[in-house]
């Protein structure tokens, strides 16, 4: 199966009933993770709910939802942390839910992320089911759920919302719903800067389909009829391509106008957080610095192994001839995460949306007998739950 050569699926075929096993399995994994977090937090006299809704980025999103943009923190070293670094869709949804319910902004953020995590799981299932079948779709959702940093899927962060929009946009591309794909890509671009990866996937798929149509014109239709068919196919794709970048471009341009620093003003905002894109140089130095002493050298080896595993998974995805939009999307998310110049501890959660990288593992799991695959998932879920509870009660995701 190459590029866009996926099975033809009629509209509405990814029903809730078809996805139910995947969603029930996802709910069980996340419930286990939350139970472990509650027990671990109680043992340390901490509130698990506070850890999920009122730390790090969650606080910044809540402040945007409540007070809007314009808040910044000036650090002693001269850095300026501005809330303009945070894209607006999640705080908008928090504000809307707060306005129509008794929920606080923090509570609204938790509810939005909870619902978005299930929408993301459903989207991951839809994509994997479309490409490899239902069993692989269920396994893909379970593998995504048991990731070591899967607890972030339950936090009032934007990862779950972004993954949901990205997954359904990719599904829309795979099933030829170009306008829907573009609209969802635009919303993904209002959620996180990595929305550029979804835009790239939509554009790559559309361009590939244009090229394919020109190389293989309709042979069984008269010339004029073939032209009309080509025009009918061209318009939705062109509109999808037009819609896709509007979200990320609109917010970046608004930030530039708001700060008075022009179209690239958002880069200055990110620079205030010491964040940027340097091709991986800073991350390489971070890893190299781990080898200056013996205990930290073990962490350095772990980081190298982790990066090598990610690159190997991407190579396997290419060898398995995943559809082009999945390869473009996963490659872009991987590159943006690994080549960012700061917040190295955040890289595992920044890679959460790169679910196509997990499809080779899902296929391997799907080939096992049900009893064995259940045992593997159960063990991984337990390990993920314990690690997530320990991680969030410690330094956790910045």
Coordinates of C-alpha atoms in Angstrom, one line a residue, residues 57 61 86 144 147 149-150 152-153 157-160 162-163 191-195 197 270 275-277 283 310 329-355 357 391 397-398:
X57 CA 1.6 24.8 30.7
X61 CA -3.5 28.1 29.2
X86 CA 0.7 29.5 23.6
X144 CA -0.4 5.1 22.0
X147 CA 3.5 5.3 26.1
X149 CA 4.4 9.7 29.1
X150 CA 0.8 8.8 28.3
X152 CA 0.1 13.8 29.5
X153 CA -3.0 12.7 27.6
X157 CA -2.4 20.4 28.0
X158 CA -2.9 20.8 24.3
X159 CA -1.3 17.5 23.1
X160 CA -4.6 15.5 23.2
X162 CA -3.8 18.6 18.8
X163 CA -3.5 14.8 18.2
X191 CA -3.5 24.5 18.7
X192 CA 0.3 24.1 18.5
X193 CA 3.1 25.4 16.3
X194 CA 3.6 21.8 15.1
X195 CA 0.3 22.3 13.3
X197 CA 3.2 19.2 10.2
X270 CA 9.8 31.9 21.4
X275 CA 13.2 28.1 22.3
X276 CA 13.8 27.9 18.6
X277 CA 14.9 25.6 15.7
X283 CA 20.0 18.8 21.8
X310 CA 12.6 6.8 16.9
X329 CA 3.3 14.2 9.1
X330 CA 5.3 11.9 11.3
X331 CA 8.6 13.0 9.8
X332 CA 7.7 16.7 10.4
X333 CA 6.7 16.1 14.0
X334 CA 9.8 14.1 14.7
X335 CA 12.1 16.8 13.1
X336 CA 10.4 19.7 14.9
X337 CA 10.6 17.9 18.3
X338 CA 14.2 16.7 18.0
X339 CA 15.5 19.9 16.5
X340 CA 14.0 22.3 18.9
X341 CA 16.7 24.2 20.9
X342 CA 15.3 24.1 24.4
X343 CA 13.2 22.2 26.9
X344 CA 14.9 18.9 26.3
X345 CA 12.9 17.2 29.1
X346 CA 9.7 18.0 27.1
X347 CA 10.7 16.1 24.0
X348 CA 8.9 12.9 25.0
X349 CA 5.6 14.7 25.3
X350 CA 6.2 16.7 22.2
X351 CA 6.4 13.4 20.3
X352 CA 3.0 12.2 21.6
X353 CA 1.2 13.4 18.4
X354 CA 3.6 11.4 16.2
X355 CA 1.3 8.3 16.3
X357 CA 5.6 6.0 14.3
X391 CA 7.2 11.4 36.7
X397 CA 6.7 17.8 31.9
X398 CA 7.7 21.4 31.8

